[in-house]
Short mmCIF file of C-alpha atoms in Angstrom, two decimals:
data_model
loop_
_atom_site.label_atom_id
_atom_site.label_comp_id
_atom_site.label_asym_id
_atom_site.label_seq_id
_atom_site.Cartn_x
_atom_site.Cartn_y
_atom_site.Cartn_z
CA UNK A 1 27.94 -4.93 -11.19
CA UNK A 2 25.38 -3.32 -8.90
CA UNK A 3 24.07 0.09 -9.90
CA UNK A 4 21.93 2.34 -7.72
CA UNK A 5 19.45 5.11 -8.54
CA UNK A 6 17.84 7.26 -5.85
CA UNK A 7 14.56 9.14 -6.02
CA UNK A 8 12.07 10.83 -3.73
CA UNK A 9 13.96 13.89 -2.57
CA UNK A 10 12.39 17.32 -2.45
CA UNK A 11 11.45 20.33 -0.37
CA UNK A 12 9.51 19.83 2.85
CA UNK A 13 8.71 21.93 5.90
CA UNK A 14 10.19 21.12 9.28
CA UNK A 15 8.17 18.40 10.96
CA UNK A 16 7.19 16.86 7.64
CA UNK A 17 8.03 13.54 6.06
CA UNK A 18 9.70 12.21 2.92
CA UNK A 19 10.34 8.73 1.61
CA UNK A 20 13.47 8.10 -0.39
CA UNK A 21 13.75 5.15 -2.73
CA UNK A 22 16.77 3.40 -4.15
CA UNK A 23 16.40 1.12 -7.16
CA UNK A 24 19.19 -1.40 -7.51
CA UNK A 25 20.19 -3.31 -10.61
CA UNK A 26 22.03 -6.54 -10.11
CA UNK A 27 21.80 -9.03 -7.29
CA UNK A 28 21.98 -7.21 -3.97
CA UNK A 29 20.88 -9.84 -1.48
CA UNK A 30 24.49 -10.33 -0.34
CA UNK A 31 25.02 -6.60 0.09
CA UNK A 32 24.58 -4.38 3.09
CA UNK A 33 22.58 -1.41 1.80
CA UNK A 34 22.91 2.01 3.33
CA UNK A 35 21.97 5.65 3.15
CA UNK A 36 24.45 8.47 3.59
CA UNK A 37 24.07 12.23 3.37
CA UNK A 38 26.26 15.22 2.70
CA UNK A 39 25.34 18.76 3.64
CA UNK A 40 27.05 21.79 2.06
CA UNK A 41 30.49 22.30 3.49
CA UNK A 42 30.36 19.08 5.50
CA UNK A 43 31.70 15.59 5.08
CA UNK A 44 29.48 12.76 3.95
CA UNK A 45 27.99 10.95 6.95
CA UNK A 46 26.34 7.60 7.54
CA UNK A 47 22.58 7.69 8.11
CA UNK A 48 21.31 4.10 8.15
CA UNK A 49 22.15 0.58 7.02
CA UNK A 50 20.26 -2.67 6.49
CA UNK A 51 21.33 -6.28 6.04
CA UNK A 52 20.59 -8.42 3.01
CA UNK A 53 17.75 -10.16 4.83
CA UNK A 54 16.30 -6.87 5.97
CA UNK A 55 16.27 -8.11 9.56
CA UNK A 56 19.24 -6.10 10.79
CA UNK A 57 19.40 -2.32 10.82
CA UNK A 58 21.75 0.36 12.06
CA UNK A 59 21.17 4.09 12.47
CA UNK A 60 23.14 7.21 13.19
CA UNK A 61 22.21 8.67 16.57
CA UNK A 62 21.01 11.85 14.91
CA UNK A 63 18.18 10.03 13.07
CA UNK A 64 17.20 7.26 15.51
CA UNK A 65 13.48 7.26 16.17
CA UNK A 66 12.79 9.50 13.16
CA UNK A 67 14.13 7.58 10.15
CA UNK A 68 13.41 3.99 9.13
CA UNK A 69 15.34 2.01 6.56
CA UNK A 70 13.74 -0.95 4.80
CA UNK A 71 14.24 -3.07 1.71
CA UNK A 72 12.09 -5.04 -0.68
CA UNK A 73 14.17 -7.92 -1.97
CA UNK A 74 11.62 -8.96 -4.57
CA UNK A 75 11.82 -5.55 -6.20
CA UNK A 76 15.47 -4.86 -5.41
CA UNK A 77 14.54 -1.64 -3.67
CA UNK A 78 15.75 0.10 -0.52
CA UNK A 79 13.78 2.83 1.21
CA UNK A 80 14.40 5.53 3.78
CA UNK A 81 11.29 6.82 5.52
CA UNK A 82 12.12 10.17 7.10
CA UNK A 83 9.71 11.62 9.65
CA UNK A 84 9.88 14.68 11.90
CA UNK A 85 12.34 16.26 9.54
CA UNK A 86 14.53 19.10 10.78
CA UNK A 87 16.37 21.83 8.87
CA UNK A 88 19.64 20.13 9.82
CA UNK A 89 18.54 17.09 7.82
CA UNK A 90 19.01 19.16 4.66
CA UNK A 91 21.57 17.38 2.48
CA UNK A 92 22.14 15.32 -0.62
CA UNK A 93 21.20 11.75 0.27
CA UNK A 94 23.05 8.85 -1.29
CA UNK A 95 22.16 5.19 -1.51
CA UNK A 96 25.15 2.86 -1.18
CA UNK A 97 26.01 -0.84 -1.17
CA UNK A 98 28.69 -2.83 0.63
CA UNK A 99 29.54 -6.45 -0.19
CA UNK A 100 29.55 -7.53 3.43
CA UNK A 101 27.61 -9.41 6.08
CA UNK A 102 28.40 -6.94 8.86
CA UNK A 103 25.77 -4.30 9.55
CA UNK A 104 28.44 -2.03 10.98
CA UNK A 105 30.62 -2.14 7.89
CA UNK A 106 31.64 1.17 6.35
CA UNK A 107 33.14 -0.54 3.28
CA UNK A 108 30.55 0.89 0.92
CA UNK A 109 31.92 0.95 -2.60
CA UNK A 110 28.86 1.31 -4.82
CA UNK A 111 27.10 4.67 -4.81
CA UNK A 112 24.08 6.28 -6.41
CA UNK A 113 24.06 9.80 -7.83
CA UNK A 114 22.24 11.31 -4.86
CA UNK A 115 18.94 13.07 -4.30
CA UNK A 116 18.49 16.49 -2.68
CA UNK A 117 16.45 16.83 0.50
CA UNK A 118 15.73 20.35 1.71
CA UNK A 119 13.91 21.01 4.98
CA UNK A 120 12.67 24.55 5.50
CA UNK A 121 12.17 26.05 8.94
#
């Protein structure tokens, strides 16, 4: 059973950067890994996804060109580099896993506990 633990959240000023990390236990090379976020009073939304090989990625339009998802298979880690942060990026960010080969899958069924990202204006 895959388990996920996020880290790296915090408080940053608008225009700044943060790097989130997700440590996975279990074999995740057959999983699509993704990042989601949920702001107060809003539904959880997809942010980015990456294939098992790390060669395929998918991003929400709202973060394209600012966020980069990557994974280190040797260390079973997934990362989200967030640049040019905006106040509207403030949310709890969740790492998730989907047992799938499709980068566009939304069948994520393994979730981390989340890490808070707050962007001040």
